[in-house]
Amino acid sequence: MAVIARFIYEVKPGRFDDFMAKLQEAAGRRFNSDVMPKSVRLFRNSVPGPDTAQIILHIEYNDMGAYGARTAFETANTEWRKLFAATPDSPERLVSVELLTEL
């Protein structure tokens, strides 16, 4: 059954392009692993308007095993952890994470 990891980020004003650059870097070949997501989709709330600070990232995996394998890769990868470390100069702040399983 499909598994979706749902991340909600709050992007600092004027830092959207920096956040997108970070996501592009994360999608690069150097972070490829044996198990990769089935799909990755990025959303923003349509209301109250296009400048909404929250960005919602959905990452879909084939099953819980694939999610676990990818998570293990990310946890073990020093460069990945550094890329997404919460620092005062980060363009984003992680608000919440949900792990959804298909019924």
JSON list of C-alpha atoms in Angstrom, two decimals:
[
{"chain": "A", "resi": 1, "resn": "MET", "atom": "CA", "xyz": [0.00, 0.00, 0.00]},
{"chain": "A", "resi": 2, "resn": "ALA", "atom": "CA", "xyz": [1.17, 3.49, -0.83]},
{"chain": "A", "resi": 3, "resn": "VAL", "atom": "CA", "xyz": [2.69, 5.69, 1.86]},
{"chain": "A", "resi": 4, "resn": "ILE", "atom": "CA", "xyz": [2.83, 9.49, 1.68]},
{"chain": "A", "resi": 5, "resn": "ALA", "atom": "CA", "xyz": [5.19, 11.53, 3.81]},
{"chain": "A", "resi": 6, "resn": "ARG", "atom": "CA", "xyz": [3.62, 14.99, 4.13]},
{"chain": "A", "resi": 7, "resn": "PHE", "atom": "CA", "xyz": [5.90, 17.84, 5.19]},
{"chain": "A", "resi": 8, "resn": "ILE", "atom": "CA", "xyz": [4.59, 21.33, 5.93]},
{"chain": "A", "resi": 9, "resn": "TYR", "atom": "CA", "xyz": [7.17, 24.09, 5.78]},
{"chain": "A", "resi": 10, "resn": "GLU", "atom": "CA", "xyz": [6.86, 27.76, 6.63]},
{"chain": "A", "resi": 11, "resn": "VAL", "atom": "CA", "xyz": [9.05, 29.72, 4.23]},
{"chain": "A", "resi": 12, "resn": "LYS", "atom": "CA", "xyz": [10.51, 32.99, 5.45]},
{"chain": "A", "resi": 13, "resn": "PRO", "atom": "CA", "xyz": [9.44, 36.11, 3.53]},
{"chain": "A", "resi": 14, "resn": "GLY", "atom": "CA", "xyz": [11.63, 36.68, 0.49]},
{"chain": "A", "resi": 15, "resn": "ARG", "atom": "CA", "xyz": [13.27, 33.23, 0.80]},
{"chain": "A", "resi": 16, "resn": "PHE", "atom": "CA", "xyz": [11.05, 31.14, -1.50]},
{"chain": "A", "resi": 17, "resn": "ASP", "atom": "CA", "xyz": [13.72, 30.93, -4.23]},
{"chain": "A", "resi": 18, "resn": "ASP", "atom": "CA", "xyz": [16.29, 29.81, -1.63]},
{"chain": "A", "resi": 19, "resn": "PHE", "atom": "CA", "xyz": [13.95, 27.08, -0.43]},
{"chain": "A", "resi": 20, "resn": "MET", "atom": "CA", "xyz": [13.29, 25.92, -4.00]},
{"chain": "A", "resi": 21, "resn": "ALA", "atom": "CA", "xyz": [17.06, 25.81, -4.63]},
{"chain": "A", "resi": 22, "resn": "LYS", "atom": "CA", "xyz": [17.41, 23.59, -1.54]},
{"chain": "A", "resi": 23, "resn": "LEU", "atom": "CA", "xyz": [14.74, 21.22, -2.85]},
{"chain": "A", "resi": 24, "resn": "GLN", "atom": "CA", "xyz": [16.46, 21.14, -6.27]},
{"chain": "A", "resi": 25, "resn": "GLU", "atom": "CA", "xyz": [19.72, 20.22, -4.57]},
{"chain": "A", "resi": 26, "resn": "ALA", "atom": "CA", "xyz": [17.95, 17.46, -2.63]},
{"chain": "A", "resi": 27, "resn": "ALA", "atom": "CA", "xyz": [16.57, 16.07, -5.91]},
{"chain": "A", "resi": 28, "resn": "GLY", "atom": "CA", "xyz": [20.06, 15.92, -7.43]},
{"chain": "A", "resi": 29, "resn": "ARG", "atom": "CA", "xyz": [21.86, 12.74, -8.41]},
{"chain": "A", "resi": 30, "resn": "ARG", "atom": "CA", "xyz": [24.24, 12.81, -5.46]},
{"chain": "A", "resi": 31, "resn": "PHE", "atom": "CA", "xyz": [21.30, 11.99, -3.18]},
{"chain": "A", "resi": 32, "resn": "ASN", "atom": "CA", "xyz": [20.02, 9.06, -5.25]},
{"chain": "A", "resi": 33, "resn": "SER", "atom": "CA", "xyz": [19.59, 5.86, -3.27]},
{"chain": "A", "resi": 34, "resn": "ASP", "atom": "CA", "xyz": [18.61, 2.28, -4.06]},
{"chain": "A", "resi": 35, "resn": "VAL", "atom": "CA", "xyz": [15.02, 3.12, -3.13]},
{"chain": "A", "resi": 36, "resn": "MET", "atom": "CA", "xyz": [13.55, 6.37, -4.40]},
{"chain": "A", "resi": 37, "resn": "PRO", "atom": "CA", "xyz": [10.10, 7.94, -4.01]},
{"chain": "A", "resi": 38, "resn": "LYS", "atom": "CA", "xyz": [7.37, 7.04, -6.47]},
{"chain": "A", "resi": 39, "resn": "SER", "atom": "CA", "xyz": [6.41, 10.71, -6.79]},
{"chain": "A", "resi": 40, "resn": "VAL", "atom": "CA", "xyz": [7.12, 14.11, -5.26]},
{"chain": "A", "resi": 41, "resn": "ARG", "atom": "CA", "xyz": [4.57, 16.92, -5.37]},
{"chain": "A", "resi": 42, "resn": "LEU", "atom": "CA", "xyz": [4.75, 20.44, -3.99]},
{"chain": "A", "resi": 43, "resn": "PHE", "atom": "CA", "xyz": [1.65, 22.42, -3.02]},
{"chain": "A", "resi": 44, "resn": "ARG", "atom": "CA", "xyz": [0.73, 25.77, -1.52]},
{"chain": "A", "resi": 45, "resn": "ASN", "atom": "CA", "xyz": [-2.62, 26.90, -0.15]},
{"chain": "A", "resi": 46, "resn": "SER", "atom": "CA", "xyz": [-4.61, 28.83, -2.74]},
{"chain": "A", "resi": 47, "resn": "VAL", "atom": "CA", "xyz": [-6.27, 30.89, -0.03]},
{"chain": "A", "resi": 48, "resn": "PRO", "atom": "CA", "xyz": [-5.46, 33.51, 1.25]},
{"chain": "A", "resi": 49, "resn": "GLY", "atom": "CA", "xyz": [-3.28, 34.09, -1.84]},
{"chain": "A", "resi": 50, "resn": "PRO", "atom": "CA", "xyz": [-0.09, 33.31, -3.74]},
{"chain": "A", "resi": 51, "resn": "ASP", "atom": "CA", "xyz": [2.14, 34.75, -1.02]},
{"chain": "A", "resi": 52, "resn": "THR", "atom": "CA", "xyz": [1.05, 32.17, 1.54]},
{"chain": "A", "resi": 53, "resn": "ALA", "atom": "CA", "xyz": [4.08, 31.24, 3.61]},
{"chain": "A", "resi": 54, "resn": "GLN", "atom": "CA", "xyz": [3.29, 27.53, 3.99]},
{"chain": "A", "resi": 55, "resn": "ILE", "atom": "CA", "xyz": [4.50, 25.00, 1.42]},
{"chain": "A", "resi": 56, "resn": "ILE", "atom": "CA", "xyz": [3.29, 21.40, 1.54]},
{"chain": "A", "resi": 57, "resn": "LEU", "atom": "CA", "xyz": [5.52, 18.65, 0.20]},
{"chain": "A", "resi": 58, "resn": "HIS", "atom": "CA", "xyz": [4.07, 15.20, -0.54]},
{"chain": "A", "resi": 59, "resn": "ILE", "atom": "CA", "xyz": [6.53, 12.38, -1.09]},
{"chain": "A", "resi": 60, "resn": "GLU", "atom": "CA", "xyz": [4.92, 9.09, -2.14]},
{"chain": "A", "resi": 61, "resn": "TYR", "atom": "CA", "xyz": [6.52, 5.66, -1.67]},
{"chain": "A", "resi": 62, "resn": "ASN", "atom": "CA", "xyz": [5.29, 2.29, -2.91]},
{"chain": "A", "resi": 63, "resn": "ASP", "atom": "CA", "xyz": [5.03, 0.93, 0.63]},
{"chain": "A", "resi": 64, "resn": "MET", "atom": "CA", "xyz": [6.29, 1.29, 4.19]},
{"chain": "A", "resi": 65, "resn": "GLY", "atom": "CA", "xyz": [9.42, -0.72, 3.37]},
{"chain": "A", "resi": 66, "resn": "ALA", "atom": "CA", "xyz": [10.40, 1.77, 0.65]},
{"chain": "A", "resi": 67, "resn": "TYR", "atom": "CA", "xyz": [9.74, 4.69, 3.00]},
{"chain": "A", "resi": 68, "resn": "GLY", "atom": "CA", "xyz": [11.88, 3.04, 5.69]},
{"chain": "A", "resi": 69, "resn": "ALA", "atom": "CA", "xyz": [14.75, 2.33, 3.29]},
{"chain": "A", "resi": 70, "resn": "ARG", "atom": "CA", "xyz": [14.80, 5.90, 2.00]},
{"chain": "A", "resi": 71, "resn": "THR", "atom": "CA", "xyz": [14.56, 7.33, 5.51]},
{"chain": "A", "resi": 72, "resn": "ALA", "atom": "CA", "xyz": [17.49, 5.14, 6.60]},
{"chain": "A", "resi": 73, "resn": "PHE", "atom": "CA", "xyz": [19.53, 6.46, 3.66]},
{"chain": "A", "resi": 74, "resn": "GLU", "atom": "CA", "xyz": [18.74, 10.08, 4.54]},
{"chain": "A", "resi": 75, "resn": "THR", "atom": "CA", "xyz": [19.50, 9.56, 8.23]},
{"chain": "A", "resi": 76, "resn": "ALA", "atom": "CA", "xyz": [22.86, 7.95, 7.45]},
{"chain": "A", "resi": 77, "resn": "ASN", "atom": "CA", "xyz": [23.86, 10.60, 4.89]},
{"chain": "A", "resi": 78, "resn": "THR", "atom": "CA", "xyz": [25.82, 13.45, 6.53]},
{"chain": "A", "resi": 79, "resn": "GLU", "atom": "CA", "xyz": [25.37, 15.78, 3.55]},
{"chain": "A", "resi": 80, "resn": "TRP", "atom": "CA", "xyz": [21.59, 15.22, 3.54]},
{"chain": "A", "resi": 81, "resn": "ARG", "atom": "CA", "xyz": [21.34, 15.92, 7.26]},
{"chain": "A", "resi": 82, "resn": "LYS", "atom": "CA", "xyz": [23.41, 19.09, 6.83]},
{"chain": "A", "resi": 83, "resn": "LEU", "atom": "CA", "xyz": [21.23, 20.27, 3.92]},
{"chain": "A", "resi": 84, "resn": "PHE", "atom": "CA", "xyz": [18.05, 20.00, 6.00]},
{"chain": "A", "resi": 85, "resn": "ALA", "atom": "CA", "xyz": [19.46, 20.97, 9.40]},
{"chain": "A", "resi": 86, "resn": "ALA", "atom": "CA", "xyz": [17.38, 23.62, 11.13]},
{"chain": "A", "resi": 87, "resn": "THR", "atom": "CA", "xyz": [19.68, 26.63, 11.34]},
{"chain": "A", "resi": 88, "resn": "PRO", "atom": "CA", "xyz": [18.92, 30.31, 11.99]},
{"chain": "A", "resi": 89, "resn": "ASP", "atom": "CA", "xyz": [19.69, 31.14, 8.35]},
{"chain": "A", "resi": 90, "resn": "SER", "atom": "CA", "xyz": [17.52, 28.37, 6.84]},
{"chain": "A", "resi": 91, "resn": "PRO", "atom": "CA", "xyz": [14.96, 29.71, 4.36]},
{"chain": "A", "resi": 92, "resn": "GLU", "atom": "CA", "xyz": [12.32, 27.44, 5.87]},
{"chain": "A", "resi": 93, "resn": "ARG", "atom": "CA", "xyz": [11.06, 26.06, 9.14]},
{"chain": "A", "resi": 94, "resn": "LEU", "atom": "CA", "xyz": [9.56, 22.58, 9.31]},
{"chain": "A", "resi": 95, "resn": "VAL", "atom": "CA", "xyz": [6.12, 22.96, 10.86]},
{"chain": "A", "resi": 96, "resn": "SER", "atom": "CA", "xyz": [4.89, 19.36, 10.81]},
{"chain": "A", "resi": 97, "resn": "VAL", "atom": "CA", "xyz": [5.38, 15.92, 9.34]},
{"chain": "A", "resi": 98, "resn": "GLU", "atom": "CA", "xyz": [2.67, 13.34, 8.73]},
{"chain": "A", "resi": 99, "resn": "LEU", "atom": "CA", "xyz": [3.02, 9.78, 7.49]},
{"chain": "A", "resi": 100, "resn": "LEU", "atom": "CA", "xyz": [-0.11, 8.69, 5.65]},
{"chain": "A", "resi": 101, "resn": "THR", "atom": "CA", "xyz": [-0.87, 5.10, 4.65]},
{"chain": "A", "resi": 102, "resn": "GLU", "atom": "CA", "xyz": [-3.38, 4.21, 1.98]},
{"chain": "A", "resi": 103, "resn": "LEU", "atom": "CA", "xyz": [-6.52, 2.33, 3.05]}
]
